[in-house]
N, CA, C and O atoms as a DFTB+ gen file, in Angstrom:
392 C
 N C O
     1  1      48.023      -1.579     161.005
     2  2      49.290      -0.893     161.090
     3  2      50.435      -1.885     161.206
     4  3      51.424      -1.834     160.474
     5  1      50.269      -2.712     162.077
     6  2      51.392      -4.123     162.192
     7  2      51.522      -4.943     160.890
     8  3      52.571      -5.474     160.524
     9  1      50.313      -4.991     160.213
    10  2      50.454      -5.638     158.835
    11  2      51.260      -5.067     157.621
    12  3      51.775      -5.643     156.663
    13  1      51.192      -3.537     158.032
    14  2      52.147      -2.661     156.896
    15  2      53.489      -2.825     157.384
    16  3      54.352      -2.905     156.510
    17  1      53.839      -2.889     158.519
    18  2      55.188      -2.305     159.193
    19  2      55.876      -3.985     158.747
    20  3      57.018      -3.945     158.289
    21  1      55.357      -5.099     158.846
    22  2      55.641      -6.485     158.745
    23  2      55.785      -6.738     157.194
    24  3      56.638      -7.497     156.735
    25  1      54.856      -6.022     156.407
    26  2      54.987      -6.351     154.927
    27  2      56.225      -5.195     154.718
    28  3      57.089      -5.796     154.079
    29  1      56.641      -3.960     154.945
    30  2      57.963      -3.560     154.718
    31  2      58.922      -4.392     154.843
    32  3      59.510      -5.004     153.952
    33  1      59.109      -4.422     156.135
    34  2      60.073      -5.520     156.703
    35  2      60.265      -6.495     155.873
    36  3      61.425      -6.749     155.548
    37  1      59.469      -7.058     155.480
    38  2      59.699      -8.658     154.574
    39  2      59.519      -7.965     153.302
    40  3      58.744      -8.775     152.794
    41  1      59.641      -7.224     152.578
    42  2      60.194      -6.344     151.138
    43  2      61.551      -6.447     151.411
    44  3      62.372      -7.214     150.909
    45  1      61.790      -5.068     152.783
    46  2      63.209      -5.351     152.577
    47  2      64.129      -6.421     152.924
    48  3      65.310      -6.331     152.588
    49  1      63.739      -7.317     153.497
    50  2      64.618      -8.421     153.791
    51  2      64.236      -9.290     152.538
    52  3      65.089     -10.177     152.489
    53  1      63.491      -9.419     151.671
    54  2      63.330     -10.059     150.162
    55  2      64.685      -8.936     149.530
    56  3      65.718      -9.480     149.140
    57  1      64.587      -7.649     149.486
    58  2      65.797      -7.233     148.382
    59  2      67.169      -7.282     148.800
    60  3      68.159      -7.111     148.089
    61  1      67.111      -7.611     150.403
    62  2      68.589      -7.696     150.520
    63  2      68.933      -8.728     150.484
    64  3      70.098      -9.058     150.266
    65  1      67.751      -9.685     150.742
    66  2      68.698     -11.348     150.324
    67  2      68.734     -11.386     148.583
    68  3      69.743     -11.828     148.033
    69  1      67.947     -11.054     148.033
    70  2      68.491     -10.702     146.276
    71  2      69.489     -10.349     146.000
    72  3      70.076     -10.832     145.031
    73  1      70.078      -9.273     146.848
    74  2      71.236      -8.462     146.284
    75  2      72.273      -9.446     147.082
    76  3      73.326      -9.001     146.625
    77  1      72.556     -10.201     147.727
    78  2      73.089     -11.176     148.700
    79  2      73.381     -12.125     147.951
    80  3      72.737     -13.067     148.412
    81  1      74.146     -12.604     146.777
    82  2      74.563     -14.030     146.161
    83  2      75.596     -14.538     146.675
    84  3      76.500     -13.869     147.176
    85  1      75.572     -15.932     146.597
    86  2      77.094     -16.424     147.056
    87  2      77.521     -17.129     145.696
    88  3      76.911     -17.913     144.969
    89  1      79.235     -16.368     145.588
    90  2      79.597     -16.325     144.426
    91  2      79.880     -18.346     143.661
    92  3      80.397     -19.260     144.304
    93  1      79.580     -18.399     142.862
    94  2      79.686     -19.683     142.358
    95  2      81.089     -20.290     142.509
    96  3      82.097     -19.584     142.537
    97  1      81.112     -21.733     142.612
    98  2      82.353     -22.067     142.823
    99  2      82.740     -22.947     141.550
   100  3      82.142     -23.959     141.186
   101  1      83.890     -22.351     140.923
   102  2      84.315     -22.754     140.029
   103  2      85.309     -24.171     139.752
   104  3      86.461     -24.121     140.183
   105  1      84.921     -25.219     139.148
   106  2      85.617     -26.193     139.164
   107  2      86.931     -25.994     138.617
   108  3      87.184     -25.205     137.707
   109  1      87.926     -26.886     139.325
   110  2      89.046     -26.871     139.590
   111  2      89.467     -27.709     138.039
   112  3      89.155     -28.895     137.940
   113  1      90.270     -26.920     136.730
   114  2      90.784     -27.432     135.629
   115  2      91.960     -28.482     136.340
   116  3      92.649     -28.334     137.349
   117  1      91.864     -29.632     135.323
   118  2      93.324     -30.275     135.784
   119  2      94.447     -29.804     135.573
   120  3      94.701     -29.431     134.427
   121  1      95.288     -29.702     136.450
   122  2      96.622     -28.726     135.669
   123  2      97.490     -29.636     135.611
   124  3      97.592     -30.656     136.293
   125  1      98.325     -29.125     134.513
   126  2      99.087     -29.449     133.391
   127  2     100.403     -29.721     134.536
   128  3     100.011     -29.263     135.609
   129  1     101.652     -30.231     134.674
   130  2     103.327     -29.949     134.956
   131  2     103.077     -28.838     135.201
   132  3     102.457     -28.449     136.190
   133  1     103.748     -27.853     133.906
   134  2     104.429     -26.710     134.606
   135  2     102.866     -25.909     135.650
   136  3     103.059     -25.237     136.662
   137  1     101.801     -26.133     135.223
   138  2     100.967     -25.386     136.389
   139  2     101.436     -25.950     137.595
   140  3     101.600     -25.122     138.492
   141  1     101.690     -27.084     137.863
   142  2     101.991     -27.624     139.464
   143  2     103.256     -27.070     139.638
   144  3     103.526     -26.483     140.686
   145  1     104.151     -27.201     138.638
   146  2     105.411     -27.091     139.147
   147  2     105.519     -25.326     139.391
   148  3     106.474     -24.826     139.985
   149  1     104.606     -24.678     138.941
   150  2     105.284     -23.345     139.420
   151  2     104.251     -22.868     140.288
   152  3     104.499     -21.768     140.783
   153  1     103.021     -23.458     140.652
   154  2     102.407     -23.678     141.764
   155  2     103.339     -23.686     142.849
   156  3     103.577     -22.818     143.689
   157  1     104.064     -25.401     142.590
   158  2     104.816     -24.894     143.787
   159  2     106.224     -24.644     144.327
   160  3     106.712     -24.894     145.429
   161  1     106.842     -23.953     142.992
   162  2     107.748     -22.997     143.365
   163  2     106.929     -21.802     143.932
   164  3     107.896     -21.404     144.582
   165  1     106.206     -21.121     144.160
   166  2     105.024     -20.057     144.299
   167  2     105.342     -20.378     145.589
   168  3     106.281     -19.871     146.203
   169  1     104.402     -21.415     146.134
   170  2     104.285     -21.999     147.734
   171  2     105.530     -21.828     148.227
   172  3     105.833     -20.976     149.062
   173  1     106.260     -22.611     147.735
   174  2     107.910     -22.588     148.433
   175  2     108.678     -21.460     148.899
   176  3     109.344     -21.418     149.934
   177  1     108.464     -20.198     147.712
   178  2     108.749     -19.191     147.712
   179  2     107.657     -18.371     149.028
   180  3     108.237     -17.943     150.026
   181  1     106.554     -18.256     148.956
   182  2     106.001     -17.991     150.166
   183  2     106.350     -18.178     151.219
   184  3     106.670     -17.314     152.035
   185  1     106.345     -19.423     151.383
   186  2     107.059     -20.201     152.686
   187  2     108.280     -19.788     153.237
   188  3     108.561     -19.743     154.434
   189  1     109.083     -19.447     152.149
   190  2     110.462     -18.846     152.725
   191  2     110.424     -17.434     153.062
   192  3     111.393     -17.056     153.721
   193  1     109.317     -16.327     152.700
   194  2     109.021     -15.698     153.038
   195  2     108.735     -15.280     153.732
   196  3     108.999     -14.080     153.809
   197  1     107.808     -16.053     155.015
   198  2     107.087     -16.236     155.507
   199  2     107.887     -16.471     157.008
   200  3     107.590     -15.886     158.050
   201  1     108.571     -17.104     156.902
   202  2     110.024     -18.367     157.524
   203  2     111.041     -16.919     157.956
   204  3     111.604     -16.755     159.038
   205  1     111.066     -15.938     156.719
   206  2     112.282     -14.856     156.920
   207  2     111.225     -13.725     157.839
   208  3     111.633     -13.439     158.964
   209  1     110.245     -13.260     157.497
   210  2     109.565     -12.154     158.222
   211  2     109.393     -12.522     159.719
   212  3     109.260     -11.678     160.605
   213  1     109.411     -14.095     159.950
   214  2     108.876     -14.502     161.329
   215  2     110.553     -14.459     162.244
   216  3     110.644     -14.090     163.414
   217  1     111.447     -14.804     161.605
   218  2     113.153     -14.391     161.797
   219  2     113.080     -13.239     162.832
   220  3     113.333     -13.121     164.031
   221  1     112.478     -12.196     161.533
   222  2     113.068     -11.178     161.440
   223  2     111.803     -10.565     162.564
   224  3     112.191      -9.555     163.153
   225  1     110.868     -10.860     162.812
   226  2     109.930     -10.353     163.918
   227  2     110.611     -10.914     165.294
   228  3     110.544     -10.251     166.329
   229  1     111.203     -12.049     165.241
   230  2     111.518     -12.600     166.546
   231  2     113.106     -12.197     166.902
   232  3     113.648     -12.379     167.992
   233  1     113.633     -11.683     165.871
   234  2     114.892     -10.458     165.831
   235  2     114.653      -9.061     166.633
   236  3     115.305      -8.467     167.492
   237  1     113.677      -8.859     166.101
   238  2     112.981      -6.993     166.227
   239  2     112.487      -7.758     168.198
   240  3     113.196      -7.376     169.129
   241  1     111.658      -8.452     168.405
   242  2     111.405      -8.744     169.659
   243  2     112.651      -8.744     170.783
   244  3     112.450      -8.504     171.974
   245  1     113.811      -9.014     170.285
   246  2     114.708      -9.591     171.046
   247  2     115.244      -8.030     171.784
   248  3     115.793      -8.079     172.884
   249  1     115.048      -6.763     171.129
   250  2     115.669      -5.735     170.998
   251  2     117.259      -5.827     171.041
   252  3     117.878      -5.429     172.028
   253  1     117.773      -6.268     170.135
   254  2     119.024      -7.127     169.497
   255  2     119.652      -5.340     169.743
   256  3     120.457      -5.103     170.643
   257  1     119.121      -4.199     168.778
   258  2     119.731      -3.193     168.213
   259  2     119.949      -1.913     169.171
   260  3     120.573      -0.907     168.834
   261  1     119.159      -2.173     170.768
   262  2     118.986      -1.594     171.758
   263  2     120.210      -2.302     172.484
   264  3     120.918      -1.499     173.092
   265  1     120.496      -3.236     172.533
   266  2     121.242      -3.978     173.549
   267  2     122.797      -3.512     172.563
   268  3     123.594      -2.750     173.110
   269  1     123.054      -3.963     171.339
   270  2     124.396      -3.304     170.848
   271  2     124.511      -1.782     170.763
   272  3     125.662      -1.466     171.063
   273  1     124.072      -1.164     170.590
   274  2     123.723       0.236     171.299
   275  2     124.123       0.490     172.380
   276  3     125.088       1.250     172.457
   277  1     123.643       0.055     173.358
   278  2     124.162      -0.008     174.862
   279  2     125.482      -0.369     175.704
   280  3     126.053       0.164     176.656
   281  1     125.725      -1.611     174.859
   282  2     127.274      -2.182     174.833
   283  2     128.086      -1.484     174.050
   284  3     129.221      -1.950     174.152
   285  1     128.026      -0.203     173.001
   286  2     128.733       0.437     172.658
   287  2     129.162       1.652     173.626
   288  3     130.284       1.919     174.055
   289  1     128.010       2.270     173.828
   290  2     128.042       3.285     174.729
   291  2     129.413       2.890     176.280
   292  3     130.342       3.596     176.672
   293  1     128.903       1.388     176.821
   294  2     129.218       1.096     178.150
   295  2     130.906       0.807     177.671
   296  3     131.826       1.056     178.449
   297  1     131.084       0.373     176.589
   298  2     132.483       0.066     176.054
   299  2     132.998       1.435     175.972
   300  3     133.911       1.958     176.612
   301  1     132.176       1.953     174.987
   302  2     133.501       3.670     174.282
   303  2     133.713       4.374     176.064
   304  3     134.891       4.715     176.170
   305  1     133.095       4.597     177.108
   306  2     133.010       5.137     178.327
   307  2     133.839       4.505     179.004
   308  3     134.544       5.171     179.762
   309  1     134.028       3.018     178.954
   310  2     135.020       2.206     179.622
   311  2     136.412       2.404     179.114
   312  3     137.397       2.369     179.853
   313  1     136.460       2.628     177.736
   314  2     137.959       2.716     176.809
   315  2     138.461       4.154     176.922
   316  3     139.603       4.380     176.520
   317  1     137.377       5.628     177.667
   318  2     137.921       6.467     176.767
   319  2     138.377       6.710     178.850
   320  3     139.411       7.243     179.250
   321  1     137.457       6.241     179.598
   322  2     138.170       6.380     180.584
   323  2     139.543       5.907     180.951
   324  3     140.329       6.610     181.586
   325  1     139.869       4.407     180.435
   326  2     141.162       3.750     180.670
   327  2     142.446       4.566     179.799
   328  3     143.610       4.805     180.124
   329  1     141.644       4.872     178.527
   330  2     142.971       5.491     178.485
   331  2     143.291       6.923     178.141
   332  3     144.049       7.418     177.308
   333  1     142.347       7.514     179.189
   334  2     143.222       8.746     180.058
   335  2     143.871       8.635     181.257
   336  3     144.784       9.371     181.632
   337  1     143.189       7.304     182.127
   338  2     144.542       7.260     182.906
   339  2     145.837       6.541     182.166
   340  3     147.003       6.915     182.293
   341  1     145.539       5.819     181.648
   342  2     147.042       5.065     180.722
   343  2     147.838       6.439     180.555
   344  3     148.960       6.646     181.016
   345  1     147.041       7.380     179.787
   346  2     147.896       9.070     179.394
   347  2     148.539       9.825     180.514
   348  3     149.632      10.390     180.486
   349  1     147.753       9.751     181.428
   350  2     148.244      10.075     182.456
   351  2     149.287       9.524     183.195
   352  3     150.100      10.250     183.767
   353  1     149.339       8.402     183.234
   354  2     150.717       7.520     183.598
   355  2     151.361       7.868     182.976
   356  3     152.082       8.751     183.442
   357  1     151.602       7.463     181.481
   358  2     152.505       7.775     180.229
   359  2     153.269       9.387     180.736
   360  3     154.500       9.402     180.736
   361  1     152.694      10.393     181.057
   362  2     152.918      11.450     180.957
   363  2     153.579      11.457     182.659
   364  3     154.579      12.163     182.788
   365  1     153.280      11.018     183.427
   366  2     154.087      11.361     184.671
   367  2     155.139      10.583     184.547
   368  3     156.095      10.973     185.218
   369  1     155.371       9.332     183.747
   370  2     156.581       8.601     183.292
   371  2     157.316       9.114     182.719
   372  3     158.496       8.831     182.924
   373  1     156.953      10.154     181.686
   374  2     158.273      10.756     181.148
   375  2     158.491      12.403     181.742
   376  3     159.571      12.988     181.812
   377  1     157.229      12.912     182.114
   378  2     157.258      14.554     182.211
   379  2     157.445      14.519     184.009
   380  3     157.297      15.595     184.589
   381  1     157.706      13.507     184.679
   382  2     157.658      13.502     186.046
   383  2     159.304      14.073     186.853
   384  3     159.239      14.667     187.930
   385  1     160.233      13.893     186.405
   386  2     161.691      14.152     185.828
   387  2     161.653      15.296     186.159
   388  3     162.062      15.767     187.221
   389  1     161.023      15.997     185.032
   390  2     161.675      17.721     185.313
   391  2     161.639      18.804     186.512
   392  3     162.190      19.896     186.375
């Protein structure tokens, strides 16, 4: 019984290392100028890519758009209070008289 269960076993571990290739590695053609050169405009272009998303992640971290948000709010509340009393002065300055 151990001899059948052991000869499965080693069937299927024979068809799955069959079906298991490691893909060939293809030699590297010499390239020509423009292959390098737009190689590495390619790279460069990545790179700056790469350079702008990491910006722009360490932008989004900062919560840049939460904080001007906030300073709007604390400003328009500060301005709309000052000048109703300013109005209010204004108005006992001239309407105080009658």
């Amino acid at each position: 019984m151990k001899l059948l269960v052991v000869t499965v076993l080693l069937g299927l571990l024979a068809v799955s290392v069959e079906g298991f290739r490691m893909p060939r590695q293809v030699e590297e053609e010499e390239q020509g100028p423009l292959t390098t050169f737009t190689n590495g405009i390619k790279s460069y272009y990545s790179d700056v890519v790469n350079t702008v998303h990491d910006y722009v992640d360490t932008i989004k971290g900062l919560k840049i758009e939460e904080k001007i948000k906030n300073l709007y709010t604390e400003t328009s509340t500060i301005v709309s209070t000052y000048s109703g009393i300013f109005q209010d002065q204004l108005y006992h300055v001239f309407y105080a008289q009658q």
